[in-house]
Coordinates of C-alpha atoms in Angstrom, one line a residue:
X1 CA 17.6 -3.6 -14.5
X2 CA 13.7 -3.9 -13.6
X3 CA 12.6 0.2 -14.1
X4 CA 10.7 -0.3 -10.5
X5 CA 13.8 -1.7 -8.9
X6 CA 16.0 1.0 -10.2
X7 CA 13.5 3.0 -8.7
X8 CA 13.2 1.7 -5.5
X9 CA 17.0 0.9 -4.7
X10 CA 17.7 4.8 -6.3
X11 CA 15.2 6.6 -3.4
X12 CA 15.2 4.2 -0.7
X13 CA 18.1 6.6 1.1
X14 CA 16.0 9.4 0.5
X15 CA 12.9 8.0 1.5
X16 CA 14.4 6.4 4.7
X17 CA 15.3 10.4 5.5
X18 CA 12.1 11.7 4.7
X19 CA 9.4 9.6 6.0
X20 CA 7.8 9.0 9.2
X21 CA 6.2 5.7 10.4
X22 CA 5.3 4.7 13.4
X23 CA 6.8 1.2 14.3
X24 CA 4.4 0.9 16.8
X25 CA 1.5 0.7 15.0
X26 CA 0.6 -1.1 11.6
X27 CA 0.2 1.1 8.5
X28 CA -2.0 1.9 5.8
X29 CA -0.8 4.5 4.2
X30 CA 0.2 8.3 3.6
X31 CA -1.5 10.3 6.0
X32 CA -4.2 7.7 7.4
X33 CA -4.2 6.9 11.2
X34 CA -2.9 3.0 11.8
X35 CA -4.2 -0.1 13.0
X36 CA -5.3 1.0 16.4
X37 CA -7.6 3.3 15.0
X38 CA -9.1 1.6 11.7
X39 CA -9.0 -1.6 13.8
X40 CA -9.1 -3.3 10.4
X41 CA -7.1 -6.7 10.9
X42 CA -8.2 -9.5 11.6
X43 CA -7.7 -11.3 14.9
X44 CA -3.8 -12.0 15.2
X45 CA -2.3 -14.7 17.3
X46 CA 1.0 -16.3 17.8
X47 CA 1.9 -18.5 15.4
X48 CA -0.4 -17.5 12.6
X49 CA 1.5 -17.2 9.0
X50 CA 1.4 -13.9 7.6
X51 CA 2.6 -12.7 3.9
X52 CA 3.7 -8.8 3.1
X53 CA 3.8 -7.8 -1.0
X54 CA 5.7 -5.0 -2.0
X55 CA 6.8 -4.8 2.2
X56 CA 8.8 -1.6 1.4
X57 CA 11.2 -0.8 5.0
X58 CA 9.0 -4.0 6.6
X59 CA 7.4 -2.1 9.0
X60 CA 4.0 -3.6 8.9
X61 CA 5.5 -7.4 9.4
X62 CA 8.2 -6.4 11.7
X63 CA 4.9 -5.3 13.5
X64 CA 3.2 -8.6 12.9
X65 CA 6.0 -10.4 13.9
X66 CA 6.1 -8.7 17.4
X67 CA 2.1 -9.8 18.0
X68 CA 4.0 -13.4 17.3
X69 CA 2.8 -13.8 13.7
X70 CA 5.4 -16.1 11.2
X71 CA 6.2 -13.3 9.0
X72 CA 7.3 -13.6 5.0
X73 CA 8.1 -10.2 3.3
X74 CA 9.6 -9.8 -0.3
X75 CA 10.0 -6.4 -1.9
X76 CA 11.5 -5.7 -5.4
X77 CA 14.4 -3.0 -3.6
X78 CA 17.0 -4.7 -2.0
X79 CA 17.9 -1.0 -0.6
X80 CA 15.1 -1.4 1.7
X81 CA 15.3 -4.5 2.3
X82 CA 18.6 -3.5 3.8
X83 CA 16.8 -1.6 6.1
X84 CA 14.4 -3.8 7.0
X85 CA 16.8 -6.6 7.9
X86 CA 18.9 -4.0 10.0
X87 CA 15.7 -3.1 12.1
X88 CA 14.6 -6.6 12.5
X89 CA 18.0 -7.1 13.6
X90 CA 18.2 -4.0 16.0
X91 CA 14.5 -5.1 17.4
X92 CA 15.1 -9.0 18.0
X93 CA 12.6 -10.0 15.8
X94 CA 12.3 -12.7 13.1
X95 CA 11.0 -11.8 9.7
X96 CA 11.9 -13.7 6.5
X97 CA 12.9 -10.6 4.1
X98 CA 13.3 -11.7 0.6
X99 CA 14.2 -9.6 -2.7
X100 CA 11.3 -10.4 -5.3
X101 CA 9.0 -9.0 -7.7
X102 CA 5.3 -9.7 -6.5
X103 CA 4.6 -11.5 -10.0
X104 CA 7.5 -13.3 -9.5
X105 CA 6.7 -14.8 -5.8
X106 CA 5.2 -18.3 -5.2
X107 CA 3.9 -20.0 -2.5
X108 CA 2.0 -23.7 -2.1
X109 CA -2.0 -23.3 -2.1
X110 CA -3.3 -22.4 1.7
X111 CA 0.2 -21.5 2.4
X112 CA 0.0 -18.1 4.9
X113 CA -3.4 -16.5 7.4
X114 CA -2.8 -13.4 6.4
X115 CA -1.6 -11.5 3.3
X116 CA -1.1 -8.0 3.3
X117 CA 0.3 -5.1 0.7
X118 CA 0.5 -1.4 1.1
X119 CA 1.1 0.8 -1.8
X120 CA 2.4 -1.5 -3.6
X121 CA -0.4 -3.1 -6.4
X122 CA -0.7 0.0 -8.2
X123 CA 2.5 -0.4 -9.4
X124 CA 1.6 -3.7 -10.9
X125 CA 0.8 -4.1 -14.7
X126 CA -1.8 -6.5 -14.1
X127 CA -3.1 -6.3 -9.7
X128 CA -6.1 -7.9 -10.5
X129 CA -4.2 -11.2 -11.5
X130 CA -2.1 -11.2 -8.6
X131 CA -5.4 -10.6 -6.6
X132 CA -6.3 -14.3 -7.9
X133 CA -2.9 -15.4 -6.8
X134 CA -3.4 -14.2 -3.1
X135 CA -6.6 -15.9 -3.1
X136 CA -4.8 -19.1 -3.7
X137 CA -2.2 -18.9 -1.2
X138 CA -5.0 -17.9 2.0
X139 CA -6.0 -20.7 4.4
X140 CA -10.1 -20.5 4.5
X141 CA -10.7 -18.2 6.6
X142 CA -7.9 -16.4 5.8
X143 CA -7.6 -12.3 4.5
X144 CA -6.2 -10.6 2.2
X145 CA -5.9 -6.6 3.3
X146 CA -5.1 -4.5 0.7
X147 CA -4.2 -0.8 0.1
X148 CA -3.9 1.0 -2.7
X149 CA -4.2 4.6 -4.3
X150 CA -8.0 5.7 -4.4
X151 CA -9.3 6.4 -8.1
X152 CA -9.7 10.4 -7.2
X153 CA -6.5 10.5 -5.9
X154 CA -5.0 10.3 -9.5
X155 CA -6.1 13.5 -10.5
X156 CA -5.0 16.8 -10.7
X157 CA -5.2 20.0 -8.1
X158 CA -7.2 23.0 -9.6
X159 CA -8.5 26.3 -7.6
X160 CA -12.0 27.6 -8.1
X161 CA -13.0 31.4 -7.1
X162 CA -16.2 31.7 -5.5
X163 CA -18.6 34.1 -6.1
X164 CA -17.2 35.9 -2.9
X165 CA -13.9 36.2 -4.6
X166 CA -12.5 33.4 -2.5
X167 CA -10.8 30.7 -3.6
X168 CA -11.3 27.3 -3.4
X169 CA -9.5 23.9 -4.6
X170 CA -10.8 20.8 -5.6
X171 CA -9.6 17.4 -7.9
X172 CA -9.8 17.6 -11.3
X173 CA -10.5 13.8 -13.0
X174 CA -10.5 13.6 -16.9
X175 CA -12.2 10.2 -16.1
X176 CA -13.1 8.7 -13.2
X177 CA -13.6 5.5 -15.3
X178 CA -9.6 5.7 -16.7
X179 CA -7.2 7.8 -14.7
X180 CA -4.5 9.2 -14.6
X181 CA -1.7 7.8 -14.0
X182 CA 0.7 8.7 -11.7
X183 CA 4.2 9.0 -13.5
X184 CA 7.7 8.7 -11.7
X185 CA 10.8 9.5 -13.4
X186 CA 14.2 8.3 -12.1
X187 CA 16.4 10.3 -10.3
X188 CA 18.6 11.8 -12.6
X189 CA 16.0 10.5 -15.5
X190 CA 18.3 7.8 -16.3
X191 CA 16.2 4.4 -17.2
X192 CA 12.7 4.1 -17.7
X193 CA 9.8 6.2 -16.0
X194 CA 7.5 4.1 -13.8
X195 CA 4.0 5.0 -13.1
X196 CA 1.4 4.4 -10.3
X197 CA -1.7 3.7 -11.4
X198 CA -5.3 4.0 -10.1
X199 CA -8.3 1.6 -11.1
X200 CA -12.4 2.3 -10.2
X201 CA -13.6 0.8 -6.4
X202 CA -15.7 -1.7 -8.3
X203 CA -12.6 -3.0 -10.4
X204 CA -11.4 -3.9 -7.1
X205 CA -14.7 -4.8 -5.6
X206 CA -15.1 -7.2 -8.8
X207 CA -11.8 -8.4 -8.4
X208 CA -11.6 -9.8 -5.2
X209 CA -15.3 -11.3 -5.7
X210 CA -13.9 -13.2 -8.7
X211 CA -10.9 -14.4 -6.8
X212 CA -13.5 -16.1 -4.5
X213 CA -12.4 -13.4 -1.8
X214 CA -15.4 -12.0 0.5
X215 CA -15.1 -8.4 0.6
X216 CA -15.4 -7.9 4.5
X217 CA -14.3 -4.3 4.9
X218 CA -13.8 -1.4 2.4
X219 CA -12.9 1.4 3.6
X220 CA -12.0 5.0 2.3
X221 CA -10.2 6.5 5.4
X222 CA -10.1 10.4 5.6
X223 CA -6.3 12.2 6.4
X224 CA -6.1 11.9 9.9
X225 CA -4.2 15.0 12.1
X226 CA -2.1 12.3 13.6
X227 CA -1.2 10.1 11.0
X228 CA 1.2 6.2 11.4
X229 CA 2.8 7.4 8.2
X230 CA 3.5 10.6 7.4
X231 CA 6.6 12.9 5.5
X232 CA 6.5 17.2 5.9
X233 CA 5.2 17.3 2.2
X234 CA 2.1 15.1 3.0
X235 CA 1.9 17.0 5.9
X236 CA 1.6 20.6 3.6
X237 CA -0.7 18.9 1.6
X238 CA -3.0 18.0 4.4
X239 CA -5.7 20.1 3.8
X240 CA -6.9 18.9 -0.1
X241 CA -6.2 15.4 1.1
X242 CA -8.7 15.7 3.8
X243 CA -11.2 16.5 1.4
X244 CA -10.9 13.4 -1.0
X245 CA -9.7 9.6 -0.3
X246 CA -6.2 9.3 -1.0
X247 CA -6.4 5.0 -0.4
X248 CA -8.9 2.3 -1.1
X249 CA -8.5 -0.4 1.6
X250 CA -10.1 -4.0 0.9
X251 CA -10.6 -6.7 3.5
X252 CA -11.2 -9.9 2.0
X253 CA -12.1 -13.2 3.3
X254 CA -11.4 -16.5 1.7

């Protein structure tokens, strides 16, 4: 089986428990305020087509779909696409969940308005080809709107004592250039690790310029006291994260 499947369908119980995210807003990540705040979309209307990579519970489209957006979703776990096709179903909305690897996915040339991925491109081997994929599938005038772990984030916690005697923490890189990446076992270690992994703002930058993408918005949110996505250990680690970006987010405009 796919490691990041095994992963996925192995959690998604546990993750469903554990996490918080408010249906009523669209998402960008761990600890960041939503939509309403980062006003960060472009402008929706009915009928618009609209494409989610690596869609997770299918929050974010299920919340596209209720501003009247066509919504297409695939994720790689069909244990939460379970759950997004029972809250679809519970809502009275139309989404079109499917299982499928984001390398895997295709779509005709000018195909959807809108394509957007949370979290999910860092587990990719190679996100900046996929980026070029996206930028195939957009309308003109479409975006693509894109989060993903921040470079700093892939580091390590380390205390420093002052001079005062007090202590104080901070994010210890090896290499900003090259870092670290963020390993997951599976439960019970049975199958291959995967690992999240973190790439410089320009890599980005550079790769939705060479994907003919206009980079409209990037954006480096701060943790937010009243965060669309949230679990109680993201919450206990509120206070380092509001002193370093945990997510990159990329607007870009074919």
């Amino acid at each position: 089986m796919n490691p990041q499947r095994q992963y996925w369908d192995a959690i998604s119980g546990t993750y469903r428990a554990i996490t918080r995210i408010d249906a009523g807003d669209f998402h960008y990540g761990p600890l960041l305020a939503g939509e309403r705040r980062l006003r960060l979309l472009p402008p929706l209307r009915p009928g618009l087509e609209a494409l989610e990579l690596g869609c997770g519970e299918g929050q974010n489209s299920l919340w596209l779909a209720r501003q009247g957006l066509r919504c297409t979703a695939i994720d790689i776990s069909e244990g939460q696409l379970a759950y997004a096709r029972a809250d679809a179903v519970k809502a009275g909305l139309e989404v079109d969940f499917r299982r499928c690897a984001i390398e895997d996915f295709e779509a005709p040339e000018g195909a959807f308005d809108l394509v957007t991925s949370s979290h999910a491109f860092e587990f990719l081997a190679d996100p900046f080809a996929q980026v070029a994929r996206v930028a195939r599938w957009l309308r003109p005038g479409g975006r693509f709107v894109l989060s993903t772990v921040h470079p700093v984030y892939n580091g390590e916690w380390v205390s420093v004592e002052e001079d005062d005697g007090s202590e104080t923490w901070g994010r210890f890189l090896p290499s900003y250039f090259r870092p670290v990446d963020d390993v997951r076992e599976q439960p019970e270690g049975a199958g291959e690790p995967i690992a999240s992994r973190a790439w410089p703002v320009s890599a980005w930058f550079n790769a939705f310029r060479a994907a003919g993408l206009t980079v409209e918005r990037l954006e480096e949110p701060p943790a937010d006291p009243d965060p669309a996505y949230a679990s109680d250990d993201w919450l206990e680690a509120f206070d380092e994260c509001a002193a370093i970006p945990t997510t990159l987010i990329l607007v870009g405009r074919k």
